[in-house]
XYZ file of C-alpha atoms in Angstrom:
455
model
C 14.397 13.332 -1.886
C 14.785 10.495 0.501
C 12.075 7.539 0.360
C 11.521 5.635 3.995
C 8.501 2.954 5.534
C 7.711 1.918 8.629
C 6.245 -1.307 8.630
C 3.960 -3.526 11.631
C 3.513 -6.451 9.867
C 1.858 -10.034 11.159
C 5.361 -11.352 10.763
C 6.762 -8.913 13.507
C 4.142 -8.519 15.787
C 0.293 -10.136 17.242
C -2.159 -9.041 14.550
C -4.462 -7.270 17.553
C -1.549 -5.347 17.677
C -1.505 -4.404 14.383
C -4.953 -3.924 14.524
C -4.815 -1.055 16.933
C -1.978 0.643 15.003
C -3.948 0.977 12.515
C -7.085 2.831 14.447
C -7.714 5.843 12.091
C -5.387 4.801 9.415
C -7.708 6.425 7.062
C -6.005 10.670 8.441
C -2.550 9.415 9.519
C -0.725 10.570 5.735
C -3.066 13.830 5.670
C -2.515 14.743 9.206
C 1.232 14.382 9.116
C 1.966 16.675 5.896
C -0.129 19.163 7.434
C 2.038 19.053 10.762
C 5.528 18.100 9.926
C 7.412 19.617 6.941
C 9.562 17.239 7.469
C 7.179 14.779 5.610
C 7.037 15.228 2.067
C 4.635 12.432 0.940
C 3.049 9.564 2.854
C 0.888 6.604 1.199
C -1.056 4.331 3.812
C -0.959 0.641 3.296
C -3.459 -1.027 5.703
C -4.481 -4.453 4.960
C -5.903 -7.253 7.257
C -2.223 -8.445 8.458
C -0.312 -5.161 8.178
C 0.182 -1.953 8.721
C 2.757 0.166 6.653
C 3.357 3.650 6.084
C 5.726 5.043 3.155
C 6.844 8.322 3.477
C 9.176 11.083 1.752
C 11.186 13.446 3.245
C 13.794 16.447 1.270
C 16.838 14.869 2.714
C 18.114 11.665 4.827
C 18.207 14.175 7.935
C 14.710 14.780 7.400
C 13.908 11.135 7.918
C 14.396 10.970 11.804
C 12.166 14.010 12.206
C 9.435 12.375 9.591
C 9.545 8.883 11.706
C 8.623 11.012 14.686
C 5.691 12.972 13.030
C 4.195 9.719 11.954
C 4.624 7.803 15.157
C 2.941 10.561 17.019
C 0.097 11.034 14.578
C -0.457 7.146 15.149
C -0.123 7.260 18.777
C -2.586 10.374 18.880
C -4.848 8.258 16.366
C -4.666 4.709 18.270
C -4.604 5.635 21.692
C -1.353 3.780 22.262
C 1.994 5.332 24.300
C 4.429 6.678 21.770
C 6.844 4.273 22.926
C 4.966 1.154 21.892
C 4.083 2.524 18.819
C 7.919 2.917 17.651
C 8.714 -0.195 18.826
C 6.253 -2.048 16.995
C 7.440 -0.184 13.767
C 10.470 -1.260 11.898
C 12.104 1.548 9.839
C 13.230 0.704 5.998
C 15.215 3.416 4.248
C 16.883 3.631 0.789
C 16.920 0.192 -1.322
C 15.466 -1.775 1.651
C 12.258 0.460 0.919
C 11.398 -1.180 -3.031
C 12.689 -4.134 -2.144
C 9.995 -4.859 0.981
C 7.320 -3.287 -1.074
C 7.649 -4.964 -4.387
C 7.475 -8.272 -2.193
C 4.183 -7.168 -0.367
C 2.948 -6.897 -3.589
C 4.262 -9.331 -5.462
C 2.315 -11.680 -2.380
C 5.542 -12.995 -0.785
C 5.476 -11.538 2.455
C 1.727 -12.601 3.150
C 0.122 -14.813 5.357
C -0.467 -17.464 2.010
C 2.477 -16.454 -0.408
C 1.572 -15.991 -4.081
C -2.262 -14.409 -2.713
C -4.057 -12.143 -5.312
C -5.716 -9.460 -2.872
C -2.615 -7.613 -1.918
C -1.425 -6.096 -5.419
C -4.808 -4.494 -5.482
C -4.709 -3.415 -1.960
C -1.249 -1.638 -2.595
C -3.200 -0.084 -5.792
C -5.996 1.344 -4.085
C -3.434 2.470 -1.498
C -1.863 4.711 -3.871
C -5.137 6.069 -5.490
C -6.367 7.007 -2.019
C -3.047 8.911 -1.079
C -3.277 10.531 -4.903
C -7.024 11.710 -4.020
C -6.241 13.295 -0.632
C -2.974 14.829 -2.037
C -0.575 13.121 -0.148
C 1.190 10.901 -2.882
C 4.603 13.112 -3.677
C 5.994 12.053 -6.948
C 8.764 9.687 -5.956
C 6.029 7.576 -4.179
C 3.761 7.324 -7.107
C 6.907 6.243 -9.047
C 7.570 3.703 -5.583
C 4.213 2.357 -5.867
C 3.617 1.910 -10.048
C 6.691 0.399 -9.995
C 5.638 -2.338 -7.311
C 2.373 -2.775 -9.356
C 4.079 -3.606 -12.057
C 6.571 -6.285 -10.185
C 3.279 -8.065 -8.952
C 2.264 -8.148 -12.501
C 5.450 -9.874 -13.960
C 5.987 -11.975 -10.708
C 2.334 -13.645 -11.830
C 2.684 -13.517 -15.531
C 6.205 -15.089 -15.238
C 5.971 -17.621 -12.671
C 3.635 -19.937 -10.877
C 3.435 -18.484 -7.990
C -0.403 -18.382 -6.811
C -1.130 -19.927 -9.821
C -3.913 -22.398 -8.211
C -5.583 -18.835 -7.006
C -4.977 -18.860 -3.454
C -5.764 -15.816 -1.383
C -6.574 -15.607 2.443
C -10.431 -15.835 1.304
C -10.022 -19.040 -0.850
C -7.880 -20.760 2.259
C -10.329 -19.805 4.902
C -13.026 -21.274 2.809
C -11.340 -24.198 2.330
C -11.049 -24.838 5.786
C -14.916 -24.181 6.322
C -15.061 -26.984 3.480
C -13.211 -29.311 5.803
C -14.839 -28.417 8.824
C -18.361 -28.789 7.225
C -20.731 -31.464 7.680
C -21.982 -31.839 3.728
C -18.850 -29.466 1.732
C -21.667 -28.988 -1.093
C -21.665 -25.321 -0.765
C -24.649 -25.336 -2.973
C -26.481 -26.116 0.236
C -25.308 -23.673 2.490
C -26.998 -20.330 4.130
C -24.272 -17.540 3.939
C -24.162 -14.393 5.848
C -21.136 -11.337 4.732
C -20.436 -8.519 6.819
C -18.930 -6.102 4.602
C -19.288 -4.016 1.131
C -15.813 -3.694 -0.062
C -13.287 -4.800 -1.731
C -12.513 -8.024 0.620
C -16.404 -8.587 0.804
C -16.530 -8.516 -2.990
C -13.683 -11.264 -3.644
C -15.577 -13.376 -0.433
C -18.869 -13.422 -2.829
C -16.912 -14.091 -5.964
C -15.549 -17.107 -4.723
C -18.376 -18.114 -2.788
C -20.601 -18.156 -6.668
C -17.487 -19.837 -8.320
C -17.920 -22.637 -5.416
C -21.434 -22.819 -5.851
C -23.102 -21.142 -3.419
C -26.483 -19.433 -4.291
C -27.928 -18.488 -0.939
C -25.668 -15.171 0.265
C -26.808 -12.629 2.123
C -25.062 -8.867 2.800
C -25.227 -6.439 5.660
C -23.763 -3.445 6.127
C -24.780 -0.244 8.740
C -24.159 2.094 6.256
C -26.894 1.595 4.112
C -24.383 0.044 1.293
C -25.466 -3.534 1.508
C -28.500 -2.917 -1.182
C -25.937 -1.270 -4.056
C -23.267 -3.879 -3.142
C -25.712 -7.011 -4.189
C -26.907 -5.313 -7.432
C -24.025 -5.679 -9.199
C -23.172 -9.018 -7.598
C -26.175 -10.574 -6.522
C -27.113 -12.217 -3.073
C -29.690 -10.257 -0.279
C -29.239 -7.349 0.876
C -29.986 -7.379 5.049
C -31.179 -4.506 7.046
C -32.116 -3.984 11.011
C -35.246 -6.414 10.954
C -33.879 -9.057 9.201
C -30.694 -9.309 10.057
C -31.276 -11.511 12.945
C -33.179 -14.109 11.645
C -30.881 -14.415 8.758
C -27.899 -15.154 11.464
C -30.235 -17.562 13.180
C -30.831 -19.079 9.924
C -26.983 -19.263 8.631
C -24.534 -22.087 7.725
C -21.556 -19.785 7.805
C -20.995 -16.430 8.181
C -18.125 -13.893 7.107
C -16.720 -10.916 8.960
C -15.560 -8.661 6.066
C -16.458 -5.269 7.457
C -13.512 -4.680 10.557
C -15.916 -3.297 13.017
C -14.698 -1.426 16.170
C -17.980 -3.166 17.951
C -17.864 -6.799 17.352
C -20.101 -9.978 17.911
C -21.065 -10.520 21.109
C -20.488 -14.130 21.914
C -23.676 -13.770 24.472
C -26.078 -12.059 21.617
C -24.991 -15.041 19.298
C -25.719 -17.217 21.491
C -28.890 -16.100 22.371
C -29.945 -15.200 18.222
C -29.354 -19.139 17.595
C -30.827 -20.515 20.854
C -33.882 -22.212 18.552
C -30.938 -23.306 16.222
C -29.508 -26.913 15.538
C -27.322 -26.113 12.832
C -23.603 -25.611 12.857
C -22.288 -22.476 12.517
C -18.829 -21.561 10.974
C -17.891 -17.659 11.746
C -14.739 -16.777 9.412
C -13.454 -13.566 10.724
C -10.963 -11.967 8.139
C -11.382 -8.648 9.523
C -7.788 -7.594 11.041
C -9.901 -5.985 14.052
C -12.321 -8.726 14.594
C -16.177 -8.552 13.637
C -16.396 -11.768 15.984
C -16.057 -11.449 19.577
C -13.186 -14.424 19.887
C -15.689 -15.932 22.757
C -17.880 -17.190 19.953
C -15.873 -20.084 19.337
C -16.894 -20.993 22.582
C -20.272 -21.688 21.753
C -21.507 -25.124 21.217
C -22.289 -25.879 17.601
C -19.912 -23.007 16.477
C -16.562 -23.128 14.493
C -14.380 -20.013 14.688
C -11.649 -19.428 12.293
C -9.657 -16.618 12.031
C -6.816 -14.616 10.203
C -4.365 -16.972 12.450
C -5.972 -20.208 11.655
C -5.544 -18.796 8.038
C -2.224 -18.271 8.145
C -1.326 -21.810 9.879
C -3.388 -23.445 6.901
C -1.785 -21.991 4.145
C 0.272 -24.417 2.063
C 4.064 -23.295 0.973
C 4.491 -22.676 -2.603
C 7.239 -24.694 -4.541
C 10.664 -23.969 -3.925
C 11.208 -23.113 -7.656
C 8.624 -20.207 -8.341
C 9.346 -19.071 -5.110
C 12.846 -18.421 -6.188
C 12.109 -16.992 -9.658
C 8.949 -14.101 -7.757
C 12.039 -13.121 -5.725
C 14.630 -13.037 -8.381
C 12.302 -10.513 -9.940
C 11.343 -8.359 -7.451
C 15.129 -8.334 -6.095
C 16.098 -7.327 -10.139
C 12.817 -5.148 -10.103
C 14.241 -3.319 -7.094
C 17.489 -2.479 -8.044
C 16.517 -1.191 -11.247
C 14.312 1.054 -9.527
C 17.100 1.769 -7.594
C 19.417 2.616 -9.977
C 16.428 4.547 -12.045
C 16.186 6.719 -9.289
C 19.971 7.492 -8.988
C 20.591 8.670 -11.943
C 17.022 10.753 -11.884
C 18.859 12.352 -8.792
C 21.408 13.880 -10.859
C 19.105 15.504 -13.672
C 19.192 18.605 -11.888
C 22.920 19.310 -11.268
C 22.475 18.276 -14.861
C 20.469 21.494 -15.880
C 22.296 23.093 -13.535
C 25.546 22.814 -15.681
C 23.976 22.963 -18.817
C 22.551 26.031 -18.191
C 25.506 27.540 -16.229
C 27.663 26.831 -19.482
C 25.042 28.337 -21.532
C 24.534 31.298 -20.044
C 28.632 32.020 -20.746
C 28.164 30.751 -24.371
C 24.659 33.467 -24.607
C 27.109 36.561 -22.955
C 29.988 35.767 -24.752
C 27.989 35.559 -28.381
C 26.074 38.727 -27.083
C 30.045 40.702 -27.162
C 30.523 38.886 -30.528
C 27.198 40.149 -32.080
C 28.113 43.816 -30.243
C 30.821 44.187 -32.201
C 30.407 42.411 -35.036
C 26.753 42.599 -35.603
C 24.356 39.545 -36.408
C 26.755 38.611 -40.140
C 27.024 35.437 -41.215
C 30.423 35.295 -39.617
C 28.834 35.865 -36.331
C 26.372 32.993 -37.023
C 29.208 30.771 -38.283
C 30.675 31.305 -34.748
C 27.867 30.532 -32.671
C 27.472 27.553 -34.248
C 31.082 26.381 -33.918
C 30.612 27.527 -29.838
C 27.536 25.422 -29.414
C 28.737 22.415 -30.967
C 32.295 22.296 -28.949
C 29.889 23.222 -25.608
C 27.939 20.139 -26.527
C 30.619 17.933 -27.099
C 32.247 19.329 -23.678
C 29.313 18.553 -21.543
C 28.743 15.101 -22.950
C 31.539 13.449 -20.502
C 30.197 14.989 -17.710
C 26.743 14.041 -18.076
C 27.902 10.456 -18.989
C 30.066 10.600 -15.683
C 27.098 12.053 -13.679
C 24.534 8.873 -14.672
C 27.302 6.461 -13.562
C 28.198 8.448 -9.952
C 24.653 8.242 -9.474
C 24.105 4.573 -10.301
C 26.711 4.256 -7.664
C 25.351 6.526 -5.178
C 27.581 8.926 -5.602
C 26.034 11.636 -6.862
C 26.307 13.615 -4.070
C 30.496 13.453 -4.684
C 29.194 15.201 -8.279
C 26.969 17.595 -6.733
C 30.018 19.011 -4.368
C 32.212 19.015 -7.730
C 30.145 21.074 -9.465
C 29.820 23.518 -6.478
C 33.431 23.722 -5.575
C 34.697 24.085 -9.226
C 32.193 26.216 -11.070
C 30.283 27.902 -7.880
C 26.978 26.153 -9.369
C 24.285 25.836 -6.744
C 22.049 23.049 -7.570
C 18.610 23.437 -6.622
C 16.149 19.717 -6.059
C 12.687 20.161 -7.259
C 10.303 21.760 -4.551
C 7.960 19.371 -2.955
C 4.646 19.028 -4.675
C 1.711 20.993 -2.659
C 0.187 19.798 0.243
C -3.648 19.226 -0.813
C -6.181 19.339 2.261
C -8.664 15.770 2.488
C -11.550 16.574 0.791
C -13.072 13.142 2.133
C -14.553 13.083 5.578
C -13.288 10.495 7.269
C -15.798 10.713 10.452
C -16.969 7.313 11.463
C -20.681 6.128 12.165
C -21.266 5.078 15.346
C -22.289 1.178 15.795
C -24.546 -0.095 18.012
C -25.523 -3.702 19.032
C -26.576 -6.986 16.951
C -30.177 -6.810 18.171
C -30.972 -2.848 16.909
C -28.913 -3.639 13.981
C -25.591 -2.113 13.842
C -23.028 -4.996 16.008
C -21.517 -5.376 12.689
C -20.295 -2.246 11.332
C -17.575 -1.320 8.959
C -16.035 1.718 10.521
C -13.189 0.882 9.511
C -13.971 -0.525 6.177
C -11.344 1.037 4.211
C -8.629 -0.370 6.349
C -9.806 -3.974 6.199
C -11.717 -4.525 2.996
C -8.912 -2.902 0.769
């Protein structure tokens, strides 16, 4: 089983291209089991500055014919020509694959190294592919096995230590930007129920602010602020709580967004300031609305150009242990890659000890002589396979199992048989969108795609 990714991260590409990559992220991984059988496995990591699919396929040939299912899944999905969409992909096979991944979530290939929301993002990424039955074994392995690099990276170094996330940056700059910085004081609106709208309030109560307010079209908004507090908005009063607001936060990812003319027109009796944070990768704000007068518009970008470099030192320790975490992984699944020309022998060389003891008890019926030399047989069959199985581990950690694989074939006959691919489980979640409609009847700030942007 081969792993492989292909990545479109903020790094490699405009984020609005990103953003339309990642149009109907939610059916790419079920869609493309169910079409190529060249695709083994797929997990979907979509987060508000990337876009990265990890796949499995049964063999390294597979892999060519598994990039090509994806990229026309996506280009079905997005709308976009095939050809942009594999150019805006880079393609990560063997090591490469653990190694990028571990650093995603580890936080060192984000916008503001060392941030907290990404090892939970690649979390939920994996429970999602595990609940639509698209998560093969190897990439549940893949993924647990990045978790757990984030973990040590942030119990063993200081890296994001002062807490620093895209959320806690952005606010920081609406702290700068503000007139009085006493966030007691301020009117807050959030666009959004998930997870990215839930770390926006948490910070927002640790810096004081008491006057938060939640909408969201789907009805959420009211079971979202129960456990967490704030207002929950709805149709009639989401206007006047926008005409009302100090700041307000684009969570949700909305294919509709903020019409720079309807803002305009809800805060025409206004004289406050506005700051409009959008951290949704495909925009809740219309980018017009930093136009306005009296309104501040950051974004992902102005994020990114904020965030302040970590020091050199725990920089270098996170990526000393991801690099180690990777190539144990590595090396773990090697030698896993042998444990079935491992069987293979063992049982090969025990079915000649079974028919030779079967001629022994024939003849000499089952006398403790008989047992005496079955025992003798096992034993020496024991010791005889323990070289090879030593010698298989270490091909393996080498990456040349393959080399043992051929051996056993050419000298014993043994075919070797991989494990068959785990079943391909149809979505039981409906992934159909609501529809949005404008500001003024209540629905300009959807979170269609919610799950992309607030995981």
């Amino acid at each position: 089983m081969v792993l492989f990714s292909l990545v479109a991260t903020h790094a490699d590409i405009d984020l609005e291209t990103v953003a339309q990559l990642s149009n109907g992220s939610s059916g790419i991984a079920t869609s493309a089991l169910a079409e190529s059988p060249a695709v083994t496995g797929a997990v979907v990591l979509a987060t508000c500055n990337r876009y990265e699919i990890y796949g499995e396929a049964s063999h390294a040939d597979d892999v060519e014919a598994a990039r090509a299912a994806l990229v026309g899944q996506i280009s079905e999905m997005s709308g976009l020509s095939e050809q942009l969409v594999s150019r805006s992909f880079s393609t990560r096979t063997g090591p490469d694959v653990s190694q990028h991944l571990f650093a995603v979530s580890s936080g060192l290939d984000s916008a503001v190294v060392g941030e907290r929301e990404i090892a939970g993002q690649v979390r939920r990424a994996l429970i999602t592919a595990q609940h639509e039955g698209t998560a093969s074994p190897g990439l549940v392995r893949l993924f647990q096995a990045a978790s757990k690099t984030a973990k040590d990276v942030g119990a063993q170094t200081a890296l994001g230590s002062r807490g620093l996330s895209i959320v806690s940056v952005a606010l920081d700059l609406a702290t700068d930007l503000s007139e009085d910085p006493d966030w007691s004081t301020k009117k807050v609106v959030v666009f959004g129920t998930g997870a990215y709208a839930g770390a926006t309030m948490a910070l927002l109560r640790e810096r004081g602010c008491r006057d938060i307010s939640v909408y969201s079209s789907s009805g959420r908004a009211a079971t979202f602020v129960a456990t967490r507090g704030g207002t929950a908005l709805d149709g009639d009063t989401l206007r006047p709580a926008v005409a009302a607001a100090d700041v307000m936060i684009g969570c949700s990812g909305s294919d509709n967004r903020v019409d720079a003319a309807e803002l305009a027109e809800v805060r025409s009796e206004s004289d406050r300031p506005l700051i409009a944070i959008d951290l949704a990768l495909t925009h809740d704000f219309d980018p017009a609305v930093g136009e306005l007068d009296g309104v501040e518009l950051l974004t992902l970008e102005s994020v990114r150009l904020a965030a302040p470099e970590e020091q050199a030192e725990s920089l270098a320790q996170a990526s000393s242990i991801v690099s180690g975490a990777a190539q144990s992984f590595e090396q773990e699944r090697e030698a896993r890659s042998v444990d079935s020309a491992i069987v293979a022998l063992r049982r090969h060389t025990m079915n000649v000890l079974d028919a030779e003891m079967e001629k022994v008890r024939a003849r000499h019926g089952c006398t403790a002589a008989a047992e005496e030399v079955e025992f003798a047989l096992r034993r020496m069959v024991k010791q005889l396979l323990h070289v090879p199985t030593v010698r298989a581990r270490e091909l393996a950690a080498n990456g040349q199992q393959d080399d043992y694989v051929a051996a056993l074939e050419t000298l014993y006959g043994i075919t070797v048989e991989q494990p068959a691919a785990a079943a391909k489980a149809e979505c039981p979640v409906d992934h159909t969108q609501l529809a949005p409609a404008s500001l003024s009847d209540t629905a300009a700030l959807t979170e269609a795609a919610a799950r992309r942007n607030s995981a």
